[in-house]
PDB file of C-alpha atoms and ligand atoms in Angstrom:
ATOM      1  CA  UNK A   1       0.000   0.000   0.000  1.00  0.00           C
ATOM      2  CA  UNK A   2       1.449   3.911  -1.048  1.00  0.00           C
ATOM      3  CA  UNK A   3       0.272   7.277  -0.545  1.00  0.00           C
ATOM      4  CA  UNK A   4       2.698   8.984  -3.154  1.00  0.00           C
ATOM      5  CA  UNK A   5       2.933  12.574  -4.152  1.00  0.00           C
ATOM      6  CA  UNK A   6       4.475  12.708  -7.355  1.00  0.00           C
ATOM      7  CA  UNK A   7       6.469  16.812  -7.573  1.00  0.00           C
ATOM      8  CA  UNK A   8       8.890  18.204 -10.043  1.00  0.00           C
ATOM      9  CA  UNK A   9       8.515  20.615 -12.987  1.00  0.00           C
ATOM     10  CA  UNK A  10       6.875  20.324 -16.154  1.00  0.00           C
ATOM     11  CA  UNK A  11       7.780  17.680 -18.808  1.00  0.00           C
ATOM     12  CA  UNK A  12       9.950  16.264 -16.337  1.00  0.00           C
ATOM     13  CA  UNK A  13       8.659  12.828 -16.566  1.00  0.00           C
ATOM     14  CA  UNK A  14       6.114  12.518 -13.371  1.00  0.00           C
ATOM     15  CA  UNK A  15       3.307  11.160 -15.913  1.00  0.00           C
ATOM     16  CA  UNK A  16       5.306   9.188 -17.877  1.00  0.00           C
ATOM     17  CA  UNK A  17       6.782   6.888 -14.599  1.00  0.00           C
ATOM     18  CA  UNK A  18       3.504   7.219 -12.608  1.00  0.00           C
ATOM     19  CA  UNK A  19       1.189   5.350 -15.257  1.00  0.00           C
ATOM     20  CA  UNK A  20       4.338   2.090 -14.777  1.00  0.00           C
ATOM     21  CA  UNK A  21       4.277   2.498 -11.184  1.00  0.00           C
ATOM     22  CA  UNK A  22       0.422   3.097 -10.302  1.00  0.00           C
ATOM     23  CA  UNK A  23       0.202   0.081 -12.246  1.00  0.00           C
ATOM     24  CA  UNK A  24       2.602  -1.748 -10.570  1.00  0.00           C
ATOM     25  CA  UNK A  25       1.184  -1.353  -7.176  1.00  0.00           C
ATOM     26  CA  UNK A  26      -2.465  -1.628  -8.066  1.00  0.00           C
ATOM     27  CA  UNK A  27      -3.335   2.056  -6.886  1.00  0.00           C
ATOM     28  CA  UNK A  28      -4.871   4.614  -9.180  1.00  0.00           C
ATOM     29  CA  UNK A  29      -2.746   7.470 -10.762  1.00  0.00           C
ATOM     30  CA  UNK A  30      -4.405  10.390 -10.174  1.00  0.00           C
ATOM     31  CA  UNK A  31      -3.443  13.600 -12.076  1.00  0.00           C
ATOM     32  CA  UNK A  32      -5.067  16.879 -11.794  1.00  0.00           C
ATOM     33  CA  UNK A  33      -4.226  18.202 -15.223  1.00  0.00           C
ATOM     34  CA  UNK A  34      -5.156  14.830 -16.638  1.00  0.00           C
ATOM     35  CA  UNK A  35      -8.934  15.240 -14.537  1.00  0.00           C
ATOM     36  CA  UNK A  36      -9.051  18.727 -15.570  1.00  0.00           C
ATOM     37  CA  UNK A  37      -8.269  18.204 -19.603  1.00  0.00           C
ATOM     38  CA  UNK A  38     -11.469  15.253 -19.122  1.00  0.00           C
ATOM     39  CA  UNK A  39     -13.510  17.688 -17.724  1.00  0.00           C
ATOM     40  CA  UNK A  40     -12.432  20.355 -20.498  1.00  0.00           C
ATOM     41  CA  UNK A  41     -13.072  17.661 -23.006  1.00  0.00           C
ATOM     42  CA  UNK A  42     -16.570  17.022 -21.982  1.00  0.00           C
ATOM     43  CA  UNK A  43     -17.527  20.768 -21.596  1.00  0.00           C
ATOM     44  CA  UNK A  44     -18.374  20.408 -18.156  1.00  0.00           C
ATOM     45  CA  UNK A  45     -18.415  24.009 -16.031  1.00  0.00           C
ATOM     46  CA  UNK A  46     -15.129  22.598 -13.921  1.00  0.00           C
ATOM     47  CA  UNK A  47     -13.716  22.334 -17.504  1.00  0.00           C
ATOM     48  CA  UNK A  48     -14.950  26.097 -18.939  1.00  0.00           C
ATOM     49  CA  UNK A  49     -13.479  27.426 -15.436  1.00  0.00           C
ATOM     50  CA  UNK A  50     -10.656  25.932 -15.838  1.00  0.00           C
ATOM     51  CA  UNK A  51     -10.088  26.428 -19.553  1.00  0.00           C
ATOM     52  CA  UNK A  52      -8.672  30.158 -19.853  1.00  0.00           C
ATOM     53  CA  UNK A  53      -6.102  28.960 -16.843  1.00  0.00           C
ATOM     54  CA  UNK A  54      -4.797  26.212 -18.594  1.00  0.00           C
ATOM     55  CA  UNK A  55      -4.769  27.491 -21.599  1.00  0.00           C
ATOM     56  CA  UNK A  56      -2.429  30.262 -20.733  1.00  0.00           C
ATOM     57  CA  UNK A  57       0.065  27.918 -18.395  1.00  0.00           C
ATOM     58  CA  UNK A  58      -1.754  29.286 -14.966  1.00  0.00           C
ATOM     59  CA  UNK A  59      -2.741  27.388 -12.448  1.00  0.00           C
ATOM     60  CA  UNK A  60      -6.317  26.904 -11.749  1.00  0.00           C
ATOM     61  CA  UNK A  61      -8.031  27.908  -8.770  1.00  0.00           C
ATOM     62  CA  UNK A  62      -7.260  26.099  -5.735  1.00  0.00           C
ATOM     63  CA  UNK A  63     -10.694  25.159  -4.629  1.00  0.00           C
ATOM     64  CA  UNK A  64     -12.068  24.078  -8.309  1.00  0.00           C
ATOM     65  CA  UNK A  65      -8.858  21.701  -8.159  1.00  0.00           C
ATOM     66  CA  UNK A  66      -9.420  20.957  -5.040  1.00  0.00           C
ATOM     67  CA  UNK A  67     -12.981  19.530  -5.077  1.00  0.00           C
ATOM     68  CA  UNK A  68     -11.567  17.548  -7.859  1.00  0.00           C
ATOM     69  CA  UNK A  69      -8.784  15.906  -5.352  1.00  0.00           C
ATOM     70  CA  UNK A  70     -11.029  15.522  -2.519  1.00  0.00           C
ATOM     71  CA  UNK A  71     -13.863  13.452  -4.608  1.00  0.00           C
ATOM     72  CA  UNK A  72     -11.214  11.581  -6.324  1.00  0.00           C
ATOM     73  CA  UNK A  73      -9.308  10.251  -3.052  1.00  0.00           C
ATOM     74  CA  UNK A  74     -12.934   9.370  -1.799  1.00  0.00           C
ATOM     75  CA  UNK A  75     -14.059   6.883  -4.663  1.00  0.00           C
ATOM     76  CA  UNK A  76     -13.323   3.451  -3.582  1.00  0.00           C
ATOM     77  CA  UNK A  77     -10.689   2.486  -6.083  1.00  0.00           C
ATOM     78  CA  UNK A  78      -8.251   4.849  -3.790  1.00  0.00           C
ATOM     79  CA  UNK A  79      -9.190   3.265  -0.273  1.00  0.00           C
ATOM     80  CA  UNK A  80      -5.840   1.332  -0.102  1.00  0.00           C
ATOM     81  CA  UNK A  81      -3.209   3.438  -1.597  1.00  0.00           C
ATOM     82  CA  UNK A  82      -2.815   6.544  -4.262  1.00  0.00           C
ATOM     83  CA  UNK A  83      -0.869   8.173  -6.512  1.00  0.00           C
ATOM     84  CA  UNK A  84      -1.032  11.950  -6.969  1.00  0.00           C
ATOM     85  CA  UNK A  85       0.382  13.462  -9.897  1.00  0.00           C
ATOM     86  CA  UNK A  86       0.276  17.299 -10.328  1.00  0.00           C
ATOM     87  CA  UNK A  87      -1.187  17.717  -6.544  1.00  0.00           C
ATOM     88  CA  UNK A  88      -0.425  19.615  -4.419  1.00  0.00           C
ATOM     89  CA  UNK A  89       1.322  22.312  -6.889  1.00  0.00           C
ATOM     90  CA  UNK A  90       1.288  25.852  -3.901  1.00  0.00           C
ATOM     91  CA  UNK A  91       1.914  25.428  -0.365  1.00  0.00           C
ATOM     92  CA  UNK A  92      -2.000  26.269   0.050  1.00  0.00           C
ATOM     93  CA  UNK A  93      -2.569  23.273  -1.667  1.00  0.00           C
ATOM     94  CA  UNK A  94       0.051  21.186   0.464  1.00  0.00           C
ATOM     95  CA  UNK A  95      -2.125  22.316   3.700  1.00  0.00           C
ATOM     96  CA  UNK A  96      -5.074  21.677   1.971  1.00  0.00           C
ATOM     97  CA  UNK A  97      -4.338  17.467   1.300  1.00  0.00           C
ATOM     98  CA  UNK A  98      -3.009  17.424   4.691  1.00  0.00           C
ATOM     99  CA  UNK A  99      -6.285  18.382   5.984  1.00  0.00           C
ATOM    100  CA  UNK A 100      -8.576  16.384   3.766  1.00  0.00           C
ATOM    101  CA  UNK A 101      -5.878  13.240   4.630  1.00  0.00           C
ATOM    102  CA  UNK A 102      -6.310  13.424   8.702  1.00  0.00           C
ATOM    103  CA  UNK A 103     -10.413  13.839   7.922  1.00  0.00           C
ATOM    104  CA  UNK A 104      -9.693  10.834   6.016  1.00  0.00           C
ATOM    105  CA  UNK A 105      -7.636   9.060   8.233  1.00  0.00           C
ATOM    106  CA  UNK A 106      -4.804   8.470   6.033  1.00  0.00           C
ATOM    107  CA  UNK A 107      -1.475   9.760   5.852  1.00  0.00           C
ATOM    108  CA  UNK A 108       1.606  10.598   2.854  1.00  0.00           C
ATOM    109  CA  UNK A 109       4.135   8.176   2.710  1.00  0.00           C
ATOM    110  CA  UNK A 110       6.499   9.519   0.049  1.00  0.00           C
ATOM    111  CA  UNK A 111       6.664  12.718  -2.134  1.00  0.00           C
ATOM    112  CA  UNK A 112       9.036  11.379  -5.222  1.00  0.00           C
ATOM    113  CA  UNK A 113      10.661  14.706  -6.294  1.00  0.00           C
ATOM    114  CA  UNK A 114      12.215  14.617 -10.105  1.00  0.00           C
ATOM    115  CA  UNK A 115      14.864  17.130 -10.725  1.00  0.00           C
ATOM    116  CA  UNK A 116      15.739  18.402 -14.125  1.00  0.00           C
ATOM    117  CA  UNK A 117      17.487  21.307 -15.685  1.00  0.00           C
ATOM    118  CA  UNK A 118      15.208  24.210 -17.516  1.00  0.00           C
ATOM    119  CA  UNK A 119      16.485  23.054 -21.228  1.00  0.00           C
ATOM    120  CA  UNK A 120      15.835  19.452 -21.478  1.00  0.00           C
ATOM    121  CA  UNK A 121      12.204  20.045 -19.635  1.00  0.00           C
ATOM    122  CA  UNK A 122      12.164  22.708 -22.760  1.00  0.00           C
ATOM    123  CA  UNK A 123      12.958  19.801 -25.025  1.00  0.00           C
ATOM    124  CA  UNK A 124      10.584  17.568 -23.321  1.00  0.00           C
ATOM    125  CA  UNK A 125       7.784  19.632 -23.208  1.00  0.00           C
ATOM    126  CA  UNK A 126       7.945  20.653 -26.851  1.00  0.00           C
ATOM    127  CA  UNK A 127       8.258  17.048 -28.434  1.00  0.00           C
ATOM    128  CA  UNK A 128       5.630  15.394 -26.006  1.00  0.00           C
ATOM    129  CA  UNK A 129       3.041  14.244 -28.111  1.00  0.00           C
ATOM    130  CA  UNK A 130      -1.106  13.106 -25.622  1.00  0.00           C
ATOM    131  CA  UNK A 131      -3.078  10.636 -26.634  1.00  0.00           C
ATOM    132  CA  UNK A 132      -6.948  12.215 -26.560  1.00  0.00           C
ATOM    133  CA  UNK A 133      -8.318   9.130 -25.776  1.00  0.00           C
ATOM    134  CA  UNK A 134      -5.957   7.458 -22.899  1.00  0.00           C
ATOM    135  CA  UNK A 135      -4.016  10.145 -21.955  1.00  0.00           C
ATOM    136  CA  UNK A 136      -0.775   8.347 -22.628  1.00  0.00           C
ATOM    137  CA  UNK A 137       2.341  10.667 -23.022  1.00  0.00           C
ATOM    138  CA  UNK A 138       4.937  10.290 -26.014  1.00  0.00           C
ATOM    139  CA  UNK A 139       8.038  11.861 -26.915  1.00  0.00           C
ATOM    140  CA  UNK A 140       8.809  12.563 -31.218  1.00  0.00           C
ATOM    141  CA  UNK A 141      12.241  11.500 -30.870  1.00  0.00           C
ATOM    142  CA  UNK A 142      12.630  10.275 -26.766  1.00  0.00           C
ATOM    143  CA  UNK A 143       9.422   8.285 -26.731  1.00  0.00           C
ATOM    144  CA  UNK A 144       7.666   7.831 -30.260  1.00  0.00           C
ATOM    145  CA  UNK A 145       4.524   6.167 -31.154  1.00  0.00           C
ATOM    146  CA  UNK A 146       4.991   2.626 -32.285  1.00  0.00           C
ATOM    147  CA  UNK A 147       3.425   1.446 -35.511  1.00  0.00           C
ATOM    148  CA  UNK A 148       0.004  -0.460 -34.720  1.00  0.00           C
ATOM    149  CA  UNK A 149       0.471   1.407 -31.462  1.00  0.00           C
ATOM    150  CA  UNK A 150      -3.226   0.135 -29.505  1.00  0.00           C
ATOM    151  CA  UNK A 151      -4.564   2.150 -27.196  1.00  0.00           C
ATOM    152  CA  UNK A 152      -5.616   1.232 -23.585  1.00  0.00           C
ATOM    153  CA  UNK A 153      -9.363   2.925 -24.640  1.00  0.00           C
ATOM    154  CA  UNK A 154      -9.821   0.651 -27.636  1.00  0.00           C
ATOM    155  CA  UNK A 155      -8.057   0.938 -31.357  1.00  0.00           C
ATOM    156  CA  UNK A 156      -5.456   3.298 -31.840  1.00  0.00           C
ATOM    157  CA  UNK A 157      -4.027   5.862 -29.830  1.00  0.00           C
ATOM    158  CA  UNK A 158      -5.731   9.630 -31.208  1.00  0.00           C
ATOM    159  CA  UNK A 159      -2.418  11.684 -30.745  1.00  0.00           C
ATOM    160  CA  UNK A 160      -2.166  15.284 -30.349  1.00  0.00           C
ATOM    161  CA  UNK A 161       0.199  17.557 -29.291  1.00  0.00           C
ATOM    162  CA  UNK A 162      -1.371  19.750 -25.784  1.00  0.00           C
ATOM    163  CA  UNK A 163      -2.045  23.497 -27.034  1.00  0.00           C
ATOM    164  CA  UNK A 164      -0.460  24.665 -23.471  1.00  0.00           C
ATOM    165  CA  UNK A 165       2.778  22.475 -24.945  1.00  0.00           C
ATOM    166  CA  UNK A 166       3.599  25.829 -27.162  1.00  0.00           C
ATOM    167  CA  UNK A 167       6.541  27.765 -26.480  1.00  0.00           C
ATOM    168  CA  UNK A 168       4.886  30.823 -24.802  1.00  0.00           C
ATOM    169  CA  UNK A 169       2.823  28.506 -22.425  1.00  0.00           C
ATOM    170  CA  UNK A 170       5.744  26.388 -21.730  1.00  0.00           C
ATOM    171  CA  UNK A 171       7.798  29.503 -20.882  1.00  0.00           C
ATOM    172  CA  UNK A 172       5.472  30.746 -18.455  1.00  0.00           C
ATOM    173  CA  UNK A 173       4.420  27.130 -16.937  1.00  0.00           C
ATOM    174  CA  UNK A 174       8.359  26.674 -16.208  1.00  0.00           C
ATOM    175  CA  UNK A 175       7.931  30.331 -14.320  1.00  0.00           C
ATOM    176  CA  UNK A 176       4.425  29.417 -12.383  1.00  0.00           C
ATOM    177  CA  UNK A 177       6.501  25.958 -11.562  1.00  0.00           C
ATOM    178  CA  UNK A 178       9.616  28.044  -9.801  1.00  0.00           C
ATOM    179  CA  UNK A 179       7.077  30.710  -7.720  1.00  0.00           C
ATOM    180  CA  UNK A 180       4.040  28.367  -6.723  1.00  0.00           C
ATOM    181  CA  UNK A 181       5.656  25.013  -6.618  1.00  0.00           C
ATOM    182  CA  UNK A 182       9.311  25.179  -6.127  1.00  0.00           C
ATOM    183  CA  UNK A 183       8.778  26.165  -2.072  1.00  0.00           C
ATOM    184  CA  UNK A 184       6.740  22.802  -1.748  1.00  0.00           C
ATOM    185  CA  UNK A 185      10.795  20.992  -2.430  1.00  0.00           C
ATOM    186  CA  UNK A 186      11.886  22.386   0.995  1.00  0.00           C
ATOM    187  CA  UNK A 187       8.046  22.102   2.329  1.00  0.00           C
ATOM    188  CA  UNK A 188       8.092  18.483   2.037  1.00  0.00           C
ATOM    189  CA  UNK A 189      11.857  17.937   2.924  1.00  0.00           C
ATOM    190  CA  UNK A 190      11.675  19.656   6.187  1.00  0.00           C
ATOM    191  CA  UNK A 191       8.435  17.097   6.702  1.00  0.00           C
ATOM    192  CA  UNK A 192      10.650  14.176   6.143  1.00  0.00           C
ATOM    193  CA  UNK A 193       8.854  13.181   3.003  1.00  0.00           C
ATOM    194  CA  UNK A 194      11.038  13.675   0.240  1.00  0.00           C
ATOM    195  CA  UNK A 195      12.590  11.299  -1.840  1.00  0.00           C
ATOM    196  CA  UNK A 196      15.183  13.178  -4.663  1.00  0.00           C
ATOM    197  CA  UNK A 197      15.426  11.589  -8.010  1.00  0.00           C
ATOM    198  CA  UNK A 198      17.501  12.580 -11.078  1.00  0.00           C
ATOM    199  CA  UNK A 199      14.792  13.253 -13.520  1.00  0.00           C
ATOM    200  CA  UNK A 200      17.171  13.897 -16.431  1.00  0.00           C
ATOM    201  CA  UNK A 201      17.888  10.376 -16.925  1.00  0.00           C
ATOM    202  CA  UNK A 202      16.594   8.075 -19.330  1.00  0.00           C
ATOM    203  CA  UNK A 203      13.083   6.949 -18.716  1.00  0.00           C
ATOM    204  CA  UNK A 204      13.963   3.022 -17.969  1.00  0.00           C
ATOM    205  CA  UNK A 205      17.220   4.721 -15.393  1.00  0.00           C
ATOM    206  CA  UNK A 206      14.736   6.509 -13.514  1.00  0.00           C
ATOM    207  CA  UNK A 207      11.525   4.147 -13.320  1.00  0.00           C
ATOM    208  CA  UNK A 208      14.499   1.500 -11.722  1.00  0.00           C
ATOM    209  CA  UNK A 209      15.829   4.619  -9.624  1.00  0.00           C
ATOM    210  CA  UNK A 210      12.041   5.138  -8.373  1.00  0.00           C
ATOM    211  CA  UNK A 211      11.694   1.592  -7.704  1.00  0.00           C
ATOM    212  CA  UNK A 212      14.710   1.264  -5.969  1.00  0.00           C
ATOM    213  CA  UNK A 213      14.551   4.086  -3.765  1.00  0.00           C
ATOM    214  CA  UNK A 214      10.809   3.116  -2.917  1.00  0.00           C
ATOM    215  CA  UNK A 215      12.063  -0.384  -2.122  1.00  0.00           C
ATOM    216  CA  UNK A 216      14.958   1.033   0.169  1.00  0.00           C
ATOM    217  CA  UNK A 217      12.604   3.247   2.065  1.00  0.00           C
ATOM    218  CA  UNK A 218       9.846   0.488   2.634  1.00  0.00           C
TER     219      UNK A 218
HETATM  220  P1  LIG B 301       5.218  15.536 -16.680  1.00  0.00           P
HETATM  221  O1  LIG B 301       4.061  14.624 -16.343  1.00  0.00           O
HETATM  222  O2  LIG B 301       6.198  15.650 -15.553  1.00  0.00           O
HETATM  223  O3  LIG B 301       4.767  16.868 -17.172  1.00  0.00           O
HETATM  224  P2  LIG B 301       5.669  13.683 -18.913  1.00  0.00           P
HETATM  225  O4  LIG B 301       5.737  12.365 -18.240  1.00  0.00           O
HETATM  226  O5  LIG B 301       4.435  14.018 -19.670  1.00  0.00           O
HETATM  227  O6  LIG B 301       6.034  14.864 -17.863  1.00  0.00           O
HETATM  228  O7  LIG B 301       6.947  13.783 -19.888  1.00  0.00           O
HETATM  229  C1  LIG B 301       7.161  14.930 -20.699  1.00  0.00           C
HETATM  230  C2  LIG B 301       7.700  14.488 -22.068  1.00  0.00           C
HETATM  231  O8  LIG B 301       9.031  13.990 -21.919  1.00  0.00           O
HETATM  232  C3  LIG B 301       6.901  13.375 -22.732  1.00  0.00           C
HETATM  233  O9  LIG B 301       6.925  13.601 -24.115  1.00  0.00           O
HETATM  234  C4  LIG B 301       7.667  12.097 -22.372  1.00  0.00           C
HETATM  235  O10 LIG B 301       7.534  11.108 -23.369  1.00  0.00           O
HETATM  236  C5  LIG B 301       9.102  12.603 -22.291  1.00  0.00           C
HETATM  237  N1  LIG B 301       9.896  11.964 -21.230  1.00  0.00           N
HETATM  238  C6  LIG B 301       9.483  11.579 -19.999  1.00  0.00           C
HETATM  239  N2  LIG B 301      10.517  11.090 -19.273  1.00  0.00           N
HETATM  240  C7  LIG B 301      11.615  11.206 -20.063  1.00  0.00           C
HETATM  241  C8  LIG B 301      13.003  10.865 -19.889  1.00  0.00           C
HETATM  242  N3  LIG B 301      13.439  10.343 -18.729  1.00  0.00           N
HETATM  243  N4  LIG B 301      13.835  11.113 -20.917  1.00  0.00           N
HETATM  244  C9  LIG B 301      13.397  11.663 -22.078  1.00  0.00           C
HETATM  245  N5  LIG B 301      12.112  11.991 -22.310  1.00  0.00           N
HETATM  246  C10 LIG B 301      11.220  11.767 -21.311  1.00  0.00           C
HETATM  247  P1  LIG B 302       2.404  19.405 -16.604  1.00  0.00           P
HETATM  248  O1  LIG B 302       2.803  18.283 -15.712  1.00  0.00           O
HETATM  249  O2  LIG B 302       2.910  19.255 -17.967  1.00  0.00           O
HETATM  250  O3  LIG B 302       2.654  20.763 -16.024  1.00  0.00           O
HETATM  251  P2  LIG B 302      -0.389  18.956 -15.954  1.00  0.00           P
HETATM  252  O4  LIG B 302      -1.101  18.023 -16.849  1.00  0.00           O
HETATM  253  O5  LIG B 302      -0.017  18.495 -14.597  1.00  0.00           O
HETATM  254  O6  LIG B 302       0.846  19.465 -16.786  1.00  0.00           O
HETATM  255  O7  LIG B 302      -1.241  20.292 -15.766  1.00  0.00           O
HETATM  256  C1  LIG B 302      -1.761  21.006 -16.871  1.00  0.00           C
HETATM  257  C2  LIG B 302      -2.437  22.269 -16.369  1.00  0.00           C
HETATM  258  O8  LIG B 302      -3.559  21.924 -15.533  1.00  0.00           O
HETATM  259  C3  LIG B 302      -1.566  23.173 -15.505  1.00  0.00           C
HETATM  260  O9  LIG B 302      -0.759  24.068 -16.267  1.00  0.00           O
HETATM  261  C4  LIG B 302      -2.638  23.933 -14.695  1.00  0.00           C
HETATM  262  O10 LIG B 302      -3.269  24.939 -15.490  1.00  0.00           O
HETATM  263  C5  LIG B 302      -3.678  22.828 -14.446  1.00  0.00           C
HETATM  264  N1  LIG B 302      -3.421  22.108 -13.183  1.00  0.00           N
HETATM  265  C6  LIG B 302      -3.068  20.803 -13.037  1.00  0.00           C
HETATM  266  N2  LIG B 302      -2.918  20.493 -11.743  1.00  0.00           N
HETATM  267  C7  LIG B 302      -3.169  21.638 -11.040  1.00  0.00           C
HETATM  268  C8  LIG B 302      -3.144  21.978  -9.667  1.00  0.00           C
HETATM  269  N3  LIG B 302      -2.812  21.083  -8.711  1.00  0.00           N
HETATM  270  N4  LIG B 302      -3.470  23.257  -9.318  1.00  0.00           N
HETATM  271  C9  LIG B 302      -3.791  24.173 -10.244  1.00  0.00           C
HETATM  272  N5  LIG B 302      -3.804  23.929 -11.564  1.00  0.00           N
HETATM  273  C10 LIG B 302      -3.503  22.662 -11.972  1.00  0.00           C
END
């Protein structure tokens, strides 16, 4: 059983090894910008609200994204363990889980922190290539589709590449990342949480990294 917080910047890889590991260890992966694109897609209000925020590389609200996080960790799939992607992304937010984990009786166990310098998540975020259908992430030259590549919703994955993965969203997503989320690094270390991983590795060096240090730390 995990409770994992999954932190780093953009496009440094947290989707790519949390959709191996949730799998892994039979928990769900929950992302908020993954929840949040759904909702977007199906034109519900969460999604219009959040639209204009995404859009432009801003964060959303915290209580629309939180309402999203609180139902989530309540369905029954996330009783037993959890992996959260994207969440907690301000210090607000970081006070916020804490609170809706001791209503809930449950506590962190890790937060996995990716490192990563500013041109490679550049690189990163400009190739990366979403499926609309499963979410999976690619990568045009680090992690490219594979012919008859079958998608985990049925047929073949519908790929597109994010409108907030343009330069001038990506610039200013990098900048959010350093003012909102960047204090949560020390936040979480002073907690005893944190787990450091070198993010800038290949993607098969860091999911055994992840696993290792996981398996180290019980
Ligand atoms: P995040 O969820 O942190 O924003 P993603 O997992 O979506 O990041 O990865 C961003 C892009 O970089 C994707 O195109 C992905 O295929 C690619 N990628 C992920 N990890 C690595 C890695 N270790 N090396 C090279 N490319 C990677
Ligand atoms: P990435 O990992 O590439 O930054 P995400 O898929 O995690 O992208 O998030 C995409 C967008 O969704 C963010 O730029 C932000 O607008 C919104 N978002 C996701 N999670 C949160 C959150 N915890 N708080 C506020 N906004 C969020």
């Amino acid at each position: 059983m995990s409770r994992l917080v999954f932190l780093g910047p953009p496009g440094v890889g947290k989707g790519t090894q949390a959709v191996g590991l949730a799998q892994d260890e039979g928990i769900p992966h929950i992302s908020t910008g993954a929840i949040l694109r759904d909702a977007l897609s199906r034109g519900t209000p969460t999604g219009l609200e959040a639209k204009k925020f995404m859009d432009a590389g801003e964060l959303v609200p915290d209580e629309v994204v939180l309402r999203l996080v609180k139902d989530r960790l309540s369905e029954d799939d996330a009783a037993q363990g959890w992996l959260l992607d994207g969440y907690p992304r301000n210090l607000d937010q970081a006070s916020a889980l804490s609170g809706i984990l001791s209503q809930m009786d449950q506590s962190l166990d890790h937060v996995i922190y990716f490192e990563c310098a500013e041109s490679e998540l550049v690189r990163r975020l400009s190739g990366r290539r979403t499926c609309r259908a499963c979410g999976d992430t690619f990568h045009v030259e680090f992690a490219p589709v594979a012919e008859n590549n079958s998608c985990k919703a049925g047929g073949s994955c519908d790929i597109y590449q994010r409108s907030d993965d343009q330069e001038d969203a990506i610039l200013n997503r990098l900048k959010v990342y350093q003012r909102e989320t960047g204090p949560l690094v020390e936040h979480y270390r002073e907690k005893g949480h944190l787990i450091v991983l070198d993010g800038s590795a290949p993607i098969e060096i860091v999911g055994s990294a992840l696993r290792d240090a996981l398996d180290q730390t019980g």
